[in-house]
Coordinates of C-alpha atoms in Angstrom, one line a residue:
Chain H
M20 CA 78.9 96.7 105.0
G21 CA 82.6 97.7 104.7
I22 CA 84.0 101.0 105.8
E23 CA 84.5 102.1 102.1
T24 CA 80.8 101.7 101.1
A25 CA 79.6 103.4 104.2
V26 CA 81.9 106.5 103.7
W27 CA 81.0 107.0 100.1
R28 CA 77.3 106.8 101.0
A29 CA 77.8 109.3 103.7
L30 CA 79.5 111.6 101.2
A31 CA 76.4 111.4 98.9
V32 CA 74.2 112.4 101.8
F33 CA 76.5 115.3 102.6
R34 CA 76.4 116.4 99.0
T35 CA 72.6 116.3 98.9
L36 CA 72.3 118.3 102.2
G37 CA 74.8 120.8 100.8
L38 CA 72.6 121.1 97.7
V39 CA 69.5 121.8 99.8
Y40 CA 71.4 124.4 101.9
A41 CA 72.7 126.1 98.7
L42 CA 69.1 126.2 97.4
A43 CA 67.8 127.7 100.6
V44 CA 70.5 130.4 100.7
Y45 CA 69.9 131.2 97.0
L46 CA 66.1 131.6 97.5
R47 CA 66.7 133.9 100.4
R48 CA 69.0 136.2 98.4
Y49 CA 67.2 135.6 95.1
D50 CA 66.4 139.2 94.5
E51 CA 70.0 140.4 95.1
Y52 CA 71.5 138.3 92.3
A53 CA 72.5 140.2 89.1
H54 CA 71.7 137.2 86.9
P55 CA 69.0 135.0 88.6
I56 CA 68.6 132.8 85.5
G57 CA 72.3 132.0 85.5
G58 CA 71.9 131.1 89.2
W59 CA 69.2 128.6 88.3
V60 CA 71.4 127.1 85.6
V61 CA 74.3 126.6 88.1
L62 CA 71.9 125.1 90.7
G63 CA 70.5 122.7 88.0
L64 CA 74.0 121.7 87.2
M65 CA 74.7 121.1 90.9
A66 CA 71.5 119.0 91.3
G67 CA 72.4 116.9 88.2
W68 CA 76.0 116.4 89.4
T69 CA 74.8 115.4 92.8
A70 CA 72.6 112.7 91.2
V71 CA 75.5 111.5 88.9
T72 CA 78.0 111.2 91.7
A73 CA 75.6 109.5 94.0
I74 CA 75.4 106.7 91.5
A75 CA 79.0 106.8 90.2
Y76 CA 80.6 106.8 93.7
G77 CA 78.4 103.9 94.6
R78 CA 80.3 101.8 92.0
P79 CA 83.8 100.8 93.2
H80 CA 85.2 100.5 89.7
L81 CA 84.2 104.2 89.0
R82 CA 85.7 105.6 92.1
R83 CA 88.9 106.6 90.3
W84 CA 90.9 109.7 89.6
P85 CA 89.1 110.7 86.4
L86 CA 85.7 110.9 88.3
L87 CA 87.4 112.7 91.2
A88 CA 89.0 115.2 88.9
A89 CA 85.7 115.9 87.2
D90 CA 84.1 116.3 90.6
L91 CA 86.7 118.9 91.6
A92 CA 86.4 120.7 88.2
V93 CA 82.6 120.9 88.6
A94 CA 82.9 122.3 92.1
M95 CA 85.5 124.8 91.2
S96 CA 83.5 126.0 88.2
T97 CA 80.4 126.5 90.3
V98 CA 82.4 128.6 92.7
V99 CA 84.0 130.7 89.9
A100 CA 80.7 131.0 88.1
T101 CA 79.3 132.9 91.1
R102 CA 81.6 135.8 90.2
F103 CA 79.7 136.2 86.9
I104 CA 76.2 135.7 88.3
D105 CA 76.2 137.6 91.6
D106 CA 76.2 141.3 92.0
F107 CA 79.8 142.7 92.0
D108 CA 79.3 144.9 95.1
R109 CA 78.0 142.0 97.0
I110 CA 81.0 139.9 96.1
E111 CA 83.3 142.8 97.2
A112 CA 81.3 143.0 100.5
G113 CA 82.1 139.3 101.1
A114 CA 78.9 137.4 100.1
Q115 CA 78.9 133.6 100.1
T116 CA 79.5 131.6 96.9
L117 CA 76.5 130.1 95.3
P118 CA 77.3 126.4 96.1
V119 CA 78.3 127.3 99.7
V120 CA 79.4 124.0 101.4
W121 CA 78.4 121.9 98.5
A122 CA 81.8 122.9 96.9
A123 CA 83.6 121.2 99.8
T124 CA 82.4 117.7 98.8
P125 CA 85.2 116.9 96.3
V126 CA 87.8 117.8 99.0
L127 CA 86.2 115.1 101.2
A128 CA 86.1 112.7 98.2
F129 CA 89.8 113.3 97.5
A130 CA 90.6 112.8 101.2
V131 CA 88.7 109.5 101.3
R132 CA 90.3 108.2 98.1
G133 CA 93.9 109.6 98.6
G134 CA 94.3 110.2 102.4
W135 CA 95.5 113.5 103.7
P136 CA 97.7 114.5 100.7
G137 CA 94.6 114.0 98.4
G138 CA 92.4 116.1 100.8
V139 CA 95.0 118.9 101.0
G140 CA 95.5 118.9 97.2
A141 CA 91.8 119.2 96.5
A142 CA 91.4 121.9 99.2
C143 CA 94.1 123.9 97.4
G144 CA 92.1 123.6 94.2
V145 CA 88.8 124.8 95.7
G146 CA 90.8 127.5 97.5
V147 CA 92.1 128.8 94.2
A148 CA 88.5 128.9 92.9
D149 CA 87.5 130.9 96.0
L150 CA 90.3 133.4 95.3
V151 CA 89.2 133.8 91.7
H152 CA 85.6 134.3 92.8
R153 CA 86.6 137.0 95.3
G154 CA 89.3 138.6 93.2
A155 CA 91.4 139.2 96.4
L156 CA 92.6 137.5 99.5
T157 CA 90.1 138.6 102.2
V158 CA 89.8 137.4 105.7
P159 CA 86.6 135.3 105.1
T160 CA 88.2 133.7 102.1
A161 CA 91.4 132.9 104.0
N162 CA 89.1 131.4 106.8
N163 CA 87.3 129.3 104.2
I164 CA 90.6 128.0 102.7
V165 CA 92.0 127.1 106.1
L166 CA 88.8 125.2 107.0
L167 CA 89.0 123.4 103.7
L168 CA 92.6 122.4 104.2
L169 CA 91.9 121.2 107.8
A170 CA 88.8 119.2 106.6
G171 CA 90.9 117.6 103.8
A172 CA 93.8 116.8 106.1
V173 CA 91.7 115.5 109.0
V174 CA 89.3 113.4 107.0
G175 CA 92.1 112.0 104.9
Y176 CA 94.1 111.0 108.0
M177 CA 91.1 109.5 109.8
M178 CA 90.3 107.5 106.6
S179 CA 93.8 105.9 106.4
L180 CA 93.5 105.1 110.2
A181 CA 90.1 103.5 109.7
R182 CA 91.3 101.5 106.7
R183 CA 94.3 100.2 108.6
G184 CA 92.0 99.3 111.5
E185 CA 89.7 97.5 109.2
L186 CA 92.6 95.6 107.6
A187 CA 93.9 94.6 111.1
L188 CA 90.5 93.4 112.1
A189 CA 90.1 91.3 109.0
R190 CA 93.5 89.8 109.5
A191 CA 92.8 89.1 113.2
L192 CA 89.6 87.3 112.2
A193 CA 91.4 85.3 109.6
V194 CA 94.1 84.3 112.1
R195 CA 91.5 83.3 114.6
A196 CA 89.6 81.2 112.1
A197 CA 92.9 79.6 111.0
G198 CA 93.8 79.0 114.7
R199 CA 90.4 77.3 115.3
E200 CA 90.8 75.1 112.3
R201 CA 94.3 74.2 113.4
E202 CA 93.1 73.3 116.9
R203 CA 90.4 71.0 115.5
L204 CA 92.9 69.3 113.2
S205 CA 95.4 69.0 115.9
R206 CA 92.9 67.3 118.2
D207 CA 91.8 64.9 115.5
I208 CA 95.4 64.1 114.5
H209 CA 96.4 63.7 118.1
D210 CA 93.7 61.2 118.8
S211 CA 94.6 59.0 115.9
V212 CA 97.6 59.3 113.7
L213 CA 100.1 60.6 116.3
Q214 CA 99.3 57.9 118.8
V215 CA 99.8 55.1 116.3
L216 CA 103.0 56.7 114.9
A217 CA 104.4 57.0 118.5
L218 CA 103.5 53.4 119.2
V219 CA 105.1 52.1 115.9
G220 CA 108.1 54.2 116.8
R221 CA 108.6 52.6 120.2
R222 CA 107.7 49.0 119.3
G223 CA 109.9 49.2 116.2
Q224 CA 112.9 50.5 118.1
E225 CA 112.5 47.7 120.7
A226 CA 112.3 45.0 118.0
G227 CA 115.7 46.2 116.6
G228 CA 117.1 45.4 113.1
E229 CA 115.1 46.6 110.2
A230 CA 112.1 47.3 112.3
A231 CA 114.2 49.8 114.3
E232 CA 114.8 51.8 111.1
I233 CA 111.0 51.8 110.5
G234 CA 110.4 52.8 114.1
R235 CA 112.9 55.7 113.8
L236 CA 111.1 56.9 110.7
A237 CA 107.8 56.7 112.4
A238 CA 109.1 58.7 115.4
D239 CA 110.5 61.4 113.2
Q240 CA 107.3 61.6 111.3
E241 CA 105.4 61.9 114.5
R242 CA 107.5 64.8 115.6
A243 CA 107.3 66.6 112.3
L244 CA 103.5 66.2 112.1
R245 CA 103.1 67.4 115.7
A246 CA 105.2 70.5 115.0
L247 CA 103.2 71.1 111.8
V248 CA 99.8 71.0 113.6
S249 CA 101.0 73.0 116.6
A250 CA 103.1 75.7 114.8
A251 CA 101.6 79.1 115.6
P252 CA 100.8 81.3 112.6
E253 CA 102.3 84.7 112.3
T254 CA 100.5 87.1 114.6
V255 CA 98.8 90.3 113.5
D256 CA 101.6 92.7 113.9
G257 CA 104.2 90.7 112.0
E258 CA 105.5 89.0 115.1
L259 CA 106.3 85.3 115.6
D260 CA 106.5 82.9 118.5
L261 CA 110.1 81.7 118.4
R262 CA 109.1 78.5 120.1
A263 CA 107.2 77.4 117.0
L264 CA 110.2 77.9 114.8
L265 CA 112.6 76.1 117.1
S266 CA 110.3 73.2 117.8
A267 CA 110.4 72.4 114.1
Y268 CA 114.0 71.3 114.6
A269 CA 113.0 68.4 117.0
T270 CA 113.9 64.9 115.8
S271 CA 114.8 61.7 117.4
S272 CA 118.3 63.1 118.1
V273 CA 117.4 66.7 118.7
T274 CA 115.5 67.8 121.9
V275 CA 114.0 71.3 122.0
S276 CA 113.1 72.8 125.4
T277 CA 111.1 76.0 125.6
P278 CA 109.0 78.0 128.2
A279 CA 105.3 77.3 128.3
T280 CA 104.5 80.9 127.3
P281 CA 105.0 82.4 123.9
V282 CA 108.4 84.0 123.1
V283 CA 107.2 86.7 120.7
L284 CA 109.7 88.6 118.5
A285 CA 109.5 90.5 115.3
A286 CA 109.1 88.0 112.6
A287 CA 112.3 88.8 110.8
R288 CA 114.4 88.6 114.0
A289 CA 112.8 85.3 115.0
R290 CA 113.6 83.8 111.6
E291 CA 117.2 85.0 111.8
I292 CA 117.6 83.4 115.2
A293 CA 116.0 80.2 114.0
A294 CA 118.3 80.2 111.0
A295 CA 121.4 80.6 113.3
V296 CA 120.1 77.6 115.4
G297 CA 119.6 75.6 112.2
A298 CA 123.2 76.4 111.2
A299 CA 124.4 75.2 114.6
L300 CA 122.4 72.0 114.3
A301 CA 123.7 71.4 110.8
N302 CA 127.2 71.8 112.2
V303 CA 126.4 69.1 114.9
A304 CA 125.2 66.8 112.2
A305 CA 128.3 67.3 110.1
H306 CA 131.0 67.2 112.7
A307 CA 129.9 65.8 116.0
G308 CA 129.8 62.2 114.9
E309 CA 127.1 59.7 113.9
A310 CA 125.5 59.0 117.2
A311 CA 125.7 62.6 118.6
R312 CA 122.5 64.0 120.1
A313 CA 121.7 67.7 120.5
W314 CA 119.7 69.8 122.9
V315 CA 118.2 73.2 122.2
L316 CA 117.1 75.4 125.1
L317 CA 115.2 78.6 124.6
E318 CA 115.0 81.1 127.5
D319 CA 113.2 84.4 127.6
A320 CA 115.2 86.8 129.8
G321 CA 112.9 89.8 129.2
S322 CA 115.2 92.2 127.4
E323 CA 117.0 89.4 125.5
V324 CA 116.4 85.8 124.4
V325 CA 119.0 83.1 125.1
V326 CA 119.2 80.0 122.9
S327 CA 121.7 77.3 123.8
V328 CA 122.6 74.5 121.4
R329 CA 124.6 71.6 123.0
D330 CA 125.7 68.3 121.6
D331 CA 127.4 65.3 123.2
G332 CA 129.6 64.7 120.2
N333 CA 133.4 64.6 119.7
G334 CA 134.1 68.2 120.6
F335 CA 137.4 69.9 120.0
D336 CA 140.0 71.7 122.0
R337 CA 140.1 75.5 122.2
A338 CA 143.6 75.8 120.7
R339 CA 142.4 74.1 117.5
L340 CA 139.4 76.5 117.4
E341 CA 141.7 79.5 117.6
E342 CA 143.9 78.0 114.9
A343 CA 140.9 77.5 112.6
R344 CA 139.6 81.0 113.3
A345 CA 143.0 82.5 112.5
E346 CA 143.1 80.6 109.2
G347 CA 139.5 81.6 108.4
R348 CA 138.4 78.0 108.3
L349 CA 135.5 78.5 110.7
G350 CA 132.8 78.2 108.1
V351 CA 129.5 77.4 109.8
A352 CA 130.6 78.8 113.2
A353 CA 131.5 82.1 111.6
S354 CA 128.1 82.2 109.8
I355 CA 126.3 81.7 113.2
E356 CA 128.4 84.5 114.8
G357 CA 127.8 86.8 111.9
R358 CA 124.1 86.3 112.0
V359 CA 123.8 86.9 115.7
R360 CA 126.1 89.9 115.5
D361 CA 123.9 91.5 112.9
L362 CA 121.0 91.2 115.4
G363 CA 123.1 93.0 118.0
G364 CA 123.7 89.8 120.0
T365 CA 126.6 87.6 121.0
A366 CA 127.5 84.0 120.3
V367 CA 129.7 82.1 122.7
L368 CA 131.3 78.8 121.7
D369 CA 132.5 76.3 124.2
S370 CA 134.0 72.9 123.5
R371 CA 136.2 70.3 125.0
P372 CA 137.6 67.2 123.4
G373 CA 135.2 64.3 124.1
A374 CA 132.7 66.5 125.9
G375 CA 130.7 67.9 123.1
T376 CA 130.2 71.5 122.0
E377 CA 128.0 74.2 123.3
V378 CA 126.9 77.4 121.6
E379 CA 125.1 80.1 123.5
L380 CA 123.3 82.8 121.5
R381 CA 122.1 86.0 123.3
V382 CA 120.0 88.3 121.2
P383 CA 118.4 91.5 122.4
R384 CA 114.7 91.9 121.7
Chain L
M22 CA 106.2 45.4 144.3
T23 CA 105.3 48.9 143.1
R24 CA 101.6 49.4 142.4
V25 CA 101.0 51.4 139.3
M26 CA 97.8 52.7 137.5
V27 CA 97.9 53.6 133.8
V28 CA 95.6 56.3 132.5
D29 CA 95.4 56.9 128.7
D30 CA 92.4 57.2 126.4
H31 CA 94.1 55.3 123.6
P32 CA 93.4 51.5 124.2
M33 CA 96.4 50.3 122.1
W34 CA 98.8 52.6 123.9
R35 CA 97.3 51.9 127.3
E36 CA 97.7 48.1 126.9
G37 CA 101.2 48.5 125.6
V38 CA 102.4 50.6 128.5
A39 CA 100.7 48.2 131.0
R40 CA 102.4 45.2 129.4
D41 CA 105.8 46.9 129.5
L42 CA 105.3 47.7 133.2
T43 CA 104.2 44.2 134.1
E44 CA 107.1 42.7 132.2
G45 CA 109.4 45.2 134.0
G46 CA 108.3 43.9 137.4
F47 CA 105.6 46.4 138.3
E48 CA 102.1 45.5 139.5
V49 CA 99.6 47.3 137.3
V50 CA 96.6 47.5 139.7
A51 CA 94.3 49.5 137.4
T52 CA 93.9 51.1 134.0
A53 CA 91.6 53.9 133.0
G54 CA 90.5 55.3 129.7
D55 CA 89.3 58.7 130.8
G56 CA 89.8 61.2 133.7
G57 CA 86.6 60.4 135.5
E58 CA 87.3 56.7 135.5
A59 CA 90.8 57.3 136.8
V60 CA 89.6 59.4 139.8
R61 CA 86.9 56.8 140.6
R62 CA 89.2 53.7 140.4
A63 CA 92.2 55.2 142.3
P64 CA 90.8 54.9 145.9
A65 CA 90.1 51.1 145.6
A66 CA 93.2 50.3 143.6
R67 CA 95.5 52.4 145.8
P68 CA 98.3 52.9 143.3
Q69 CA 101.7 54.3 144.4
V70 CA 102.4 55.7 141.0
V71 CA 100.0 56.9 138.4
V72 CA 101.3 57.0 134.8
L73 CA 99.1 59.7 133.3
D74 CA 98.4 61.0 129.8
L75 CA 97.2 64.7 129.8
Q76 CA 94.8 64.7 126.9
L77 CA 91.9 62.8 128.4
P78 CA 88.2 62.9 127.8
V79 CA 85.7 63.8 130.7
L80 CA 88.4 65.2 133.1
S81 CA 91.7 66.7 131.9
G82 CA 94.9 65.2 133.1
V83 CA 95.7 68.4 135.1
E84 CA 92.4 68.1 137.0
V85 CA 93.0 64.3 137.5
T86 CA 96.4 65.2 139.1
R87 CA 94.8 67.7 141.4
R88 CA 92.0 65.3 142.5
L89 CA 94.2 62.3 143.0
L90 CA 96.6 64.3 145.2
A91 CA 93.8 65.8 147.1
A92 CA 92.4 62.3 147.9
D93 CA 95.8 60.8 148.7
P94 CA 98.8 63.2 149.1
A95 CA 101.2 60.2 149.0
V96 CA 100.4 59.2 145.4
R97 CA 103.1 60.0 142.8
V98 CA 102.0 61.2 139.4
L99 CA 104.2 60.6 136.4
V100 CA 103.0 62.5 133.3
L101 CA 103.5 60.4 130.1
S102 CA 102.5 62.7 127.4
A103 CA 103.0 63.6 123.8
S104 CA 105.6 66.4 123.4
G105 CA 104.3 69.8 122.4
E106 CA 101.6 70.1 125.1
H107 CA 103.7 72.7 127.0
A108 CA 101.1 74.6 129.0
D109 CA 99.4 71.4 130.1
V110 CA 102.6 69.8 131.3
L111 CA 103.5 72.8 133.4
E112 CA 100.0 73.0 134.9
A113 CA 100.1 69.3 135.8
V114 CA 103.5 69.8 137.5
K115 CA 102.2 72.8 139.4
A116 CA 99.3 70.7 140.5
G117 CA 101.7 68.2 142.0
A118 CA 102.9 65.8 139.3
T119 CA 106.6 65.0 140.1
G120 CA 107.7 63.7 136.7
Y121 CA 107.3 64.0 133.0
L122 CA 108.2 61.7 130.2
V123 CA 107.5 62.0 126.4
K124 CA 105.7 59.2 124.7
S125 CA 108.6 58.7 122.3
A126 CA 110.8 57.6 125.3
S127 CA 112.1 54.1 125.1
R128 CA 110.8 51.2 127.3
E129 CA 113.9 51.3 129.5
E130 CA 113.4 55.1 130.1
L131 CA 109.8 54.5 131.1
L132 CA 110.7 51.7 133.6
D133 CA 113.5 53.8 135.0
A134 CA 111.2 56.8 135.3
V135 CA 108.5 54.8 137.1
T136 CA 111.1 53.3 139.5
R137 CA 112.5 56.8 140.3
T138 CA 109.0 58.3 140.7
A139 CA 108.1 55.6 143.1
Q140 CA 111.2 56.4 145.2
G141 CA 110.0 60.0 145.4
E142 CA 112.5 61.4 143.0
A143 CA 111.6 64.1 140.6
V144 CA 111.8 62.9 137.0
F145 CA 112.9 65.8 134.8
T146 CA 113.3 65.7 131.0
P147 CA 115.2 68.5 129.4
G148 CA 111.7 69.7 128.2
L149 CA 110.3 69.9 131.7
A150 CA 113.4 71.7 132.9
G151 CA 112.9 74.3 130.1
L152 CA 109.3 74.8 131.2
V153 CA 110.1 75.2 134.8
L154 CA 112.9 77.7 134.1
G155 CA 110.5 79.6 131.9
E156 CA 107.9 79.6 134.6
F157 CA 110.3 81.0 137.2
R158 CA 111.4 83.7 134.8
R159 CA 107.8 84.6 134.1
L160 CA 107.0 84.7 137.8
S161 CA 109.9 87.0 138.6
A162 CA 109.1 89.3 135.7
S163 CA 105.4 89.7 136.3
P164 CA 104.5 92.5 138.7
T165 CA 103.9 91.3 142.2
V166 CA 100.4 91.8 143.6
P167 CA 100.4 94.0 146.7
A168 CA 99.6 91.8 149.8
G169 CA 100.1 88.8 147.6
P170 CA 102.9 86.2 148.2
A171 CA 106.3 87.2 146.9
A172 CA 107.2 85.4 143.6
P173 CA 109.3 82.3 144.4
R174 CA 112.9 82.6 143.2
L175 CA 115.5 80.0 142.3
T176 CA 118.9 80.3 143.8
D177 CA 121.8 80.7 141.3
R178 CA 122.8 77.1 141.9
E179 CA 119.3 75.8 141.2
T180 CA 119.1 77.9 138.0
E181 CA 122.5 76.5 137.0
V182 CA 121.4 72.9 137.6
L183 CA 118.1 73.3 135.8
R184 CA 119.8 74.9 132.8
L185 CA 122.2 71.9 132.6
V186 CA 119.2 69.5 132.8
A187 CA 117.5 71.4 130.0
K188 CA 120.7 71.1 127.9
G189 CA 120.5 67.3 128.2
L190 CA 123.1 66.6 130.8
S191 CA 122.4 63.6 133.1
Y192 CA 122.5 64.1 136.9
K193 CA 125.8 62.3 136.9
Q194 CA 127.4 64.7 134.3
I195 CA 126.0 67.7 136.2
A196 CA 127.5 66.4 139.5
E197 CA 130.9 66.0 137.8
R198 CA 130.8 69.4 136.1
L199 CA 129.8 71.3 139.2
V200 CA 131.8 69.1 141.5
I201 CA 128.9 68.3 143.8
S202 CA 127.3 64.9 144.7
H203 CA 124.7 63.2 142.7
R204 CA 122.3 63.5 145.7
T205 CA 122.8 67.3 145.8
V206 CA 121.9 67.6 142.2
Q207 CA 118.7 65.6 142.9
N208 CA 117.9 67.9 145.8
H209 CA 118.3 71.0 143.8
V210 CA 116.0 69.7 141.1
Q211 CA 113.5 68.5 143.7
N212 CA 113.6 72.0 145.4
T213 CA 112.6 73.8 142.2
L214 CA 109.5 71.6 141.9
T215 CA 108.6 72.1 145.6
K216 CA 108.9 75.8 145.3
L217 CA 106.7 75.9 142.2
Q218 CA 104.0 73.6 143.8
L219 CA 104.0 75.5 147.1
H220 CA 103.6 78.8 145.3
N221 CA 100.8 77.4 143.2
R222 CA 99.0 76.2 146.4
V223 CA 99.4 79.7 148.0
E224 CA 98.1 81.3 144.9
L225 CA 95.0 79.0 144.8
V226 CA 94.2 79.8 148.4
R227 CA 94.6 83.5 147.8
Y228 CA 92.3 83.3 144.8
A229 CA 89.8 81.4 146.9
I230 CA 89.8 84.1 149.6
E231 CA 89.5 86.8 147.0
Q232 CA 86.5 85.1 145.5
G233 CA 84.9 84.5 148.8
L234 CA 85.2 80.8 148.4
D235 CA 87.1 80.2 151.7
D236 CA 83.9 79.8 153.7
E237 CA 82.6 77.1 151.3
L238 CA 85.9 75.3 151.4
S239 CA 86.2 75.1 155.1

């Protein structure tokens, strides 16, 4: 049973108990009422409404604002009606309203449906009815209104907390189930497909010629498939393991090295860093030369993460780099720097002709 | 001739590696398809180098590493594993494996790695260097246990060398860049492994004492 169903059921129980209490109080003071018949009519209405709401709130598609508004209106009219049924002197002396706590039920219903704003709003409504009933703001009335406001606010707040908790639990369970499935898949794939792909990759590359091309394709597919089955899903609080994102860049010419433990960052931050690394690797592919290889190193330094991207390509000298920067021809490099700066980090570019290029990104957590 | 044992649960892969090694001038003294078989065969076959996959039935590769080294501290374990098994690789290295190679490595890289492992050299891939760097960072960041051993630390030079290994530089390139000898680079790399393995052993003993297992062990 979900939290929603349980709470609405509890509300029906509260309303029924409230009705019994109102009846008990009424019977004890029966003789003092100015219009006892009117009292019975109001109590009959309350009993009928208790039955109607017990059924209606049990149906999710009926738990909407029209029903809640009707609920509040009924409660307010029973409170106001007391003014015309009860003895005037008794009201002046501070007698209880006829429905007593029964009238607080819509406040709880509003709080459950609409959180603390709903609860406070409905409490104001019942509070106004209380004022009309009394005809003046007395100390007991003020006390009642404060209690109603508190009940509305507290129940509303608890309800949103409980809903969030339930949602988080549901998501955690889904993540765990997905993780188990992934593990099972990963085991199966590892035992069969990946081994064969790795073998084809190696034998093909040894054979050379056309077979080497097939071997290279098989090796790339092996890596891609492995990254796919081992990639971690987003964690419950919208965080991501940066290792999973970076490992996806591994190919036959790109090596990705990471720590053994997860490097968890806010999902958006992790994606930005991965995009910057992707841009750096695209730069390698475009400018470092055909045979260039690249290495990505991820380090977790606690307060910041450090990602280095190095290639063994042509490289360039620093004077040319400054020249390009001055002329605004930096293109990809500028986009990497821009991304990292937006994250509050730094990007350092180092290159020498013939010795490749290295970019080091430092991004705070 | 260097005596080698090949352990892998995939028959096709196992035969392929064994054939490459034989053609490359090594003596393949045994092969095994699961962890239990590996531990049972090793004492009779007396390999100098064990080429070991980590995902094995019966006994995990990490456990095999631990038992092989307990039975014969002179044996060298080279992990030949699929990439992407990070935690396993690190555990195997902490248990005493001295090298790691990914299965996508070429035949020449494999032969070279077995030769170097037999000579007692640590075989580091960039991937392993990244794992070891990460582990030292983790150890230095985690709160130290009172009365426990101090977390091992890398010297600045060791960190520098490991980072360069992780960025794909060869020992020769590192030696040139830092203006030190090839041998010194090797020593630095070797030291990082030794520190990690030593710390792991101390931790295991401390754990055994805490759990009251020391009496049973002695």
